[in-house]
mmCIF file of C-alpha atoms and ligand atoms in Angstrom:
data_model
loop_
_atom_site.group_PDB
_atom_site.id
_atom_site.type_symbol
_atom_site.label_atom_id
_atom_site.label_comp_id
_atom_site.label_asym_id
_atom_site.label_seq_id
_atom_site.Cartn_x
_atom_site.Cartn_y
_atom_site.Cartn_z
ATOM 1 C CA MET A 1 22.518 -13.071 -31.443
ATOM 2 C CA ILE A 2 21.766 -12.780 -27.716
ATOM 3 C CA THR A 3 21.967 -16.025 -25.746
ATOM 4 C CA MET A 4 21.573 -16.799 -22.046
ATOM 5 C CA ASP A 5 25.317 -16.097 -21.641
ATOM 6 C CA ASN A 6 24.619 -12.422 -22.411
ATOM 7 C CA ILE A 7 21.915 -12.099 -19.763
ATOM 8 C CA ILE A 8 23.190 -10.821 -16.428
ATOM 9 C CA ARG A 9 21.816 -12.361 -13.221
ATOM 10 C CA GLU A 10 20.573 -11.266 -9.813
ATOM 11 C CA GLY A 11 23.432 -9.682 -7.892
ATOM 12 C CA HIS A 12 24.838 -7.844 -10.915
ATOM 13 C CA PRO A 13 24.722 -4.098 -10.035
ATOM 14 C CA THR A 14 23.288 -3.046 -13.422
ATOM 15 C CA LEU A 15 19.990 -4.777 -12.526
ATOM 16 C CA ARG A 16 19.591 -2.338 -9.640
ATOM 17 C CA LYS A 17 20.363 0.880 -11.566
ATOM 18 C CA ARG A 18 17.902 3.373 -13.043
ATOM 19 C CA ALA A 19 18.554 3.183 -16.781
ATOM 20 C CA GLU A 20 19.328 6.299 -18.820
ATOM 21 C CA LYS A 21 16.761 7.880 -21.164
ATOM 22 C CA LEU A 22 17.626 7.695 -24.870
ATOM 23 C CA THR A 23 17.712 10.595 -27.315
ATOM 24 C CA PHE A 24 16.887 10.452 -31.007
ATOM 25 C CA PRO A 25 18.148 9.617 -33.553
ATOM 26 C CA LEU A 26 19.251 6.351 -31.936
ATOM 27 C CA SER A 27 22.858 5.311 -32.478
ATOM 28 C CA GLU A 28 23.574 2.398 -34.815
ATOM 29 C CA GLU A 29 24.591 0.436 -31.714
ATOM 30 C CA ASN A 30 21.229 1.006 -30.007
ATOM 31 C CA GLN A 31 19.281 0.260 -33.199
ATOM 32 C CA LYS A 32 21.153 -3.063 -33.363
ATOM 33 C CA LEU A 33 20.420 -3.724 -29.707
ATOM 34 C CA ALA A 34 16.699 -3.173 -30.319
ATOM 35 C CA HIS A 35 16.803 -5.739 -33.108
ATOM 36 C CA ASP A 36 18.796 -8.194 -30.998
ATOM 37 C CA LEU A 37 16.438 -7.924 -27.996
ATOM 38 C CA MET A 38 13.389 -8.725 -30.140
ATOM 39 C CA GLU A 39 15.288 -11.466 -32.000
ATOM 40 C CA PHE A 40 16.039 -13.115 -28.640
ATOM 41 C CA LEU A 41 12.334 -13.181 -27.753
ATOM 42 C CA GLU A 42 11.409 -14.632 -31.159
ATOM 43 C CA ASN A 43 14.146 -17.270 -30.833
ATOM 44 C CA SER A 44 13.191 -18.103 -27.255
ATOM 45 C CA GLN A 45 9.593 -18.727 -28.339
ATOM 46 C CA ASP A 46 10.661 -21.019 -31.212
ATOM 47 C CA GLU A 47 10.916 -24.552 -29.807
ATOM 48 C CA LYS A 48 13.675 -25.675 -32.183
ATOM 49 C CA ILE A 49 15.842 -22.554 -31.866
ATOM 50 C CA ALA A 50 15.333 -22.365 -28.101
ATOM 51 C CA GLU A 51 16.433 -25.975 -27.714
ATOM 52 C CA LYS A 52 19.422 -25.554 -30.034
ATOM 53 C CA TYR A 53 20.715 -22.485 -28.184
ATOM 54 C CA HIS A 54 19.444 -23.415 -24.702
ATOM 55 C CA LEU A 55 17.262 -20.310 -24.444
ATOM 56 C CA ARG A 56 14.707 -19.805 -21.635
ATOM 57 C CA ALA A 57 11.370 -18.674 -23.084
ATOM 58 C CA GLY A 58 10.758 -15.002 -22.650
ATOM 59 C CA VAL A 59 7.979 -12.549 -23.425
ATOM 60 C CA GLY A 60 10.102 -9.538 -22.505
ATOM 61 C CA LEU A 61 13.771 -8.589 -22.401
ATOM 62 C CA ALA A 62 15.008 -5.218 -21.161
ATOM 63 C CA ALA A 63 18.368 -3.688 -22.128
ATOM 64 C CA PRO A 64 19.676 -3.708 -18.526
ATOM 65 C CA GLN A 65 19.365 -7.500 -18.599
ATOM 66 C CA VAL A 66 22.146 -7.569 -21.185
ATOM 67 C CA ASP A 67 24.122 -5.010 -19.170
ATOM 68 C CA ARG A 68 23.053 -1.960 -21.217
ATOM 69 C CA SER A 69 21.633 0.571 -18.757
ATOM 70 C CA ILE A 70 19.353 2.393 -21.211
ATOM 71 C CA ARG A 71 15.555 2.800 -21.282
ATOM 72 C CA MET A 72 14.765 0.243 -23.982
ATOM 73 C CA THR A 73 12.874 -3.054 -23.765
ATOM 74 C CA ALA A 74 11.466 -5.564 -26.222
ATOM 75 C CA VAL A 75 8.066 -7.144 -25.505
ATOM 76 C CA LEU A 76 6.631 -10.046 -27.473
ATOM 77 C CA VAL A 77 3.343 -11.409 -26.127
ATOM 78 C CA PRO A 78 2.329 -14.192 -28.513
ATOM 79 C CA GLY A 79 -1.230 -14.683 -29.742
ATOM 80 C CA ALA A 80 -2.879 -18.056 -30.166
ATOM 81 C CA GLU A 81 -1.125 -20.598 -32.423
ATOM 82 C CA GLY A 82 -0.892 -19.190 -35.936
ATOM 83 C CA GLU A 83 -2.342 -15.842 -34.825
ATOM 84 C CA ASP A 84 -0.586 -12.464 -34.738
ATOM 85 C CA PRO A 85 1.185 -11.517 -31.507
ATOM 86 C CA ILE A 86 -0.971 -9.701 -28.951
ATOM 87 C CA PHE A 87 1.767 -7.122 -28.374
ATOM 88 C CA LYS A 88 5.085 -6.933 -30.245
ATOM 89 C CA HIS A 89 7.106 -3.742 -29.833
ATOM 90 C CA VAL A 90 10.506 -2.412 -28.849
ATOM 91 C CA LEU A 91 9.681 0.313 -26.341
ATOM 92 C CA VAL A 92 12.041 3.301 -26.040
ATOM 93 C CA ASN A 93 11.625 5.588 -23.020
ATOM 94 C CA PRO A 94 8.350 3.893 -22.029
ATOM 95 C CA THR A 95 6.184 5.507 -19.344
ATOM 96 C CA ILE A 96 2.965 4.510 -17.670
ATOM 97 C CA VAL A 97 0.873 7.676 -17.975
ATOM 98 C CA SER A 98 -1.989 6.299 -15.878
ATOM 99 C CA GLU A 99 -2.971 3.039 -14.237
ATOM 100 C CA SER A 100 -5.961 1.430 -12.598
ATOM 101 C CA VAL A 101 -6.297 1.365 -8.843
ATOM 102 C CA GLN A 102 -7.368 -2.242 -9.263
ATOM 103 C CA LYS A 103 -4.447 -4.648 -9.110
ATOM 104 C CA ALA A 104 -3.860 -7.968 -10.848
ATOM 105 C CA ALA A 105 -1.372 -10.757 -10.251
ATOM 106 C CA LEU A 106 -0.551 -13.898 -12.238
ATOM 107 C CA ALA A 107 -1.853 -17.002 -10.481
ATOM 108 C CA GLU A 108 1.472 -18.760 -11.143
ATOM 109 C CA GLY A 109 3.511 -15.820 -9.879
ATOM 110 C CA GLU A 110 6.369 -14.434 -11.958
ATOM 111 C CA GLY A 111 9.840 -15.473 -13.014
ATOM 112 C CA CYS A 112 12.674 -13.565 -14.623
ATOM 113 C CA LEU A 113 15.407 -14.416 -17.100
ATOM 114 C CA SER A 114 17.807 -12.651 -14.738
ATOM 115 C CA VAL A 115 16.723 -14.613 -11.656
ATOM 116 C CA ASP A 116 17.859 -18.233 -11.490
ATOM 117 C CA ARG A 117 15.624 -19.250 -8.639
ATOM 118 C CA ASP A 118 11.924 -19.740 -8.039
ATOM 119 C CA VAL A 119 10.382 -17.049 -5.849
ATOM 120 C CA PRO A 120 6.873 -18.190 -4.939
ATOM 121 C CA GLY A 121 4.210 -15.565 -4.376
ATOM 122 C CA TYR A 122 1.869 -13.116 -6.017
ATOM 123 C CA VAL A 123 3.264 -10.002 -7.734
ATOM 124 C CA PRO A 124 0.481 -7.371 -7.507
ATOM 125 C CA ARG A 125 0.536 -4.903 -10.411
ATOM 126 C CA ALA A 126 -1.944 -2.471 -11.989
ATOM 127 C CA ASP A 127 -4.491 -4.481 -13.989
ATOM 128 C CA ARG A 128 -4.846 -1.734 -16.594
ATOM 129 C CA ILE A 129 -2.283 0.793 -17.780
ATOM 130 C CA LYS A 130 -2.064 3.606 -20.317
ATOM 131 C CA LEU A 131 1.388 3.127 -21.871
ATOM 132 C CA ARG A 132 3.340 5.782 -23.768
ATOM 133 C CA TRP A 133 6.544 4.940 -25.622
ATOM 134 C CA PHE A 134 8.696 5.925 -28.582
ATOM 135 C CA ASP A 135 9.544 3.581 -31.448
ATOM 136 C CA LEU A 136 12.993 3.331 -33.038
ATOM 137 C CA ASP A 137 12.223 6.283 -35.342
ATOM 138 C CA GLY A 138 11.221 8.493 -32.430
ATOM 139 C CA ASN A 139 7.495 8.314 -33.143
ATOM 140 C CA GLU A 140 5.313 8.521 -30.015
ATOM 141 C CA HIS A 141 2.748 5.826 -29.299
ATOM 142 C CA VAL A 142 0.064 5.582 -26.616
ATOM 143 C CA GLN A 143 -1.883 2.382 -25.952
ATOM 144 C CA ARG A 144 -4.063 1.022 -23.175
ATOM 145 C CA LEU A 145 -3.210 -2.508 -22.006
ATOM 146 C CA LYS A 146 -4.864 -4.797 -19.501
ATOM 147 C CA ASP A 147 -4.298 -8.149 -17.805
ATOM 148 C CA TYR A 148 -1.364 -10.238 -19.067
ATOM 149 C CA PRO A 149 0.138 -7.773 -21.589
ATOM 150 C CA ALA A 150 -0.080 -5.045 -18.933
ATOM 151 C CA ILE A 151 1.681 -7.314 -16.410
ATOM 152 C CA VAL A 152 4.495 -8.085 -18.862
ATOM 153 C CA VAL A 153 5.078 -4.414 -19.728
ATOM 154 C CA GLN A 154 5.155 -3.458 -16.043
ATOM 155 C CA HIS A 155 7.681 -6.246 -15.371
ATOM 156 C CA GLU A 156 9.894 -4.854 -18.144
ATOM 157 C CA ILE A 157 9.565 -1.195 -17.154
ATOM 158 C CA ASP A 158 10.549 -2.280 -13.630
ATOM 159 C CA HIS A 159 13.855 -3.490 -15.117
ATOM 160 C CA LEU A 160 14.503 0.056 -16.384
ATOM 161 C CA ASN A 161 14.055 1.293 -12.795
ATOM 162 C CA GLY A 162 16.227 -1.310 -11.086
ATOM 163 C CA ILE A 163 13.223 -3.215 -9.713
ATOM 164 C CA LEU A 164 12.919 -7.021 -9.758
ATOM 165 C CA PHE A 165 9.604 -8.882 -9.561
ATOM 166 C CA PHE A 166 10.180 -10.298 -6.102
ATOM 167 C CA ASP A 167 10.468 -6.760 -4.701
ATOM 168 C CA HIS A 168 6.654 -6.689 -5.000
ATOM 169 C CA VAL A 169 6.039 -10.016 -3.182
ATOM 170 C CA ASN A 170 4.722 -9.596 0.362
ATOM 171 C CA LYS A 171 7.575 -10.728 2.621
ATOM 172 C CA ASP A 172 5.303 -11.809 5.493
ATOM 173 C CA ASN A 173 2.735 -13.641 3.361
ATOM 174 C CA PRO A 174 3.817 -14.100 -0.268
ATOM 175 C CA PHE A 175 0.295 -15.099 -1.284
ATOM 176 C CA SER A 176 -1.451 -12.121 0.210
ATOM 177 C CA VAL A 177 -2.583 -9.336 -2.129
ATOM 178 C CA PRO A 178 -4.373 -6.004 -1.748
ATOM 179 C CA GLU A 179 -8.178 -6.378 -1.499
ATOM 180 C CA GLY A 180 -9.843 -6.631 -4.906
ATOM 181 C CA THR A 181 -6.718 -7.856 -6.693
ATOM 182 C CA LEU A 182 -7.579 -9.973 -9.726
ATOM 183 C CA ILE A 183 -5.722 -13.306 -9.801
ATOM 184 C CA LEU A 184 -5.113 -14.034 -13.497
ATOM 185 C CA GLU A 185 -5.057 -17.743 -14.443
HETATM 186 O O1 K2U B 1 12.962 -11.585 -17.300
HETATM 187 C C1 K2U B 1 12.209 -10.958 -18.047
HETATM 188 O O2 K2U B 1 12.076 -9.752 -18.006
HETATM 189 C C2 K2U B 1 11.339 -11.743 -18.961
HETATM 190 C C3 K2U B 1 10.261 -12.418 -18.211
HETATM 191 C C4 K2U B 1 9.077 -11.493 -18.260
HETATM 192 C C5 K2U B 1 7.895 -11.807 -17.411
HETATM 193 C C6 K2U B 1 7.916 -12.771 -16.430
HETATM 194 C C7 K2U B 1 6.771 -13.012 -15.676
HETATM 195 C C8 K2U B 1 5.634 -12.270 -15.871
HETATM 196 C C9 K2U B 1 5.633 -11.303 -16.828
HETATM 197 C C10 K2U B 1 6.748 -11.073 -17.593
HETATM 198 C C11 K2U B 1 10.154 -13.786 -18.859
HETATM 199 O O3 K2U B 1 9.275 -13.743 -19.899
HETATM 200 S S1 K2U B 1 9.868 -15.041 -17.712
HETATM 201 C C12 K2U B 1 9.491 -16.416 -18.578
HETATM 202 C C13 K2U B 1 8.131 -16.438 -19.174
HETATM 203 C C14 K2U B 1 7.999 -16.966 -20.415
HETATM 204 C C15 K2U B 1 6.753 -17.041 -20.993
HETATM 205 C C16 K2U B 1 5.637 -16.601 -20.299
HETATM 206 C C17 K2U B 1 5.773 -16.073 -19.038
HETATM 207 C C18 K2U B 1 7.033 -15.993 -18.458
HETATM 208 NI NI1 NI B 2 12.667 -9.999 -15.700
#
């Protein structure tokens, strides 16, 4: 299982690389990695398991964060208590095929499992995206996302491109955003 010890931190060169596209069929190793990335998110969102293994809660984990520079990320956006997840997929070779001009940013800013410090400020991202990805069998999927799920997926795709959330924070005024940006509570 993946624990925090497997997650590389800010300053590790892999976090700043552009990850390599995958070809199908996926290797056994990469199929196992896909499972392990999603398992980490499930564990990190389970109070008992997270406490037992000292896991930070996560809604996304990209392969580069465990030092595997390939275009694969798990995303697990939970639904309400006892409800199905809002978005639960391992994305292979994800791309944003289109996005809204309108931006959105989380009111509480963003964090990252690979960044062990608080970086205050808004992270402006597209509020709505049209996402295309391949599943582990190589089937293509296309789905529109908006607000929080869209923010999470953009955060994870950034990891595949060597981008960290604080790269988007305005250096001069961290709490300034482009006009019309939605601040999501
Ligand atoms: O480091 C990662 O990629 C996982 C991040 C993803 C993320 C952070 C902020 C905004 C969108 C996505 C972790 O999930 S950060 C911890 C967290 C946990 C639950 C809810 C929000 C953030
Ligand atoms: Ni992150």
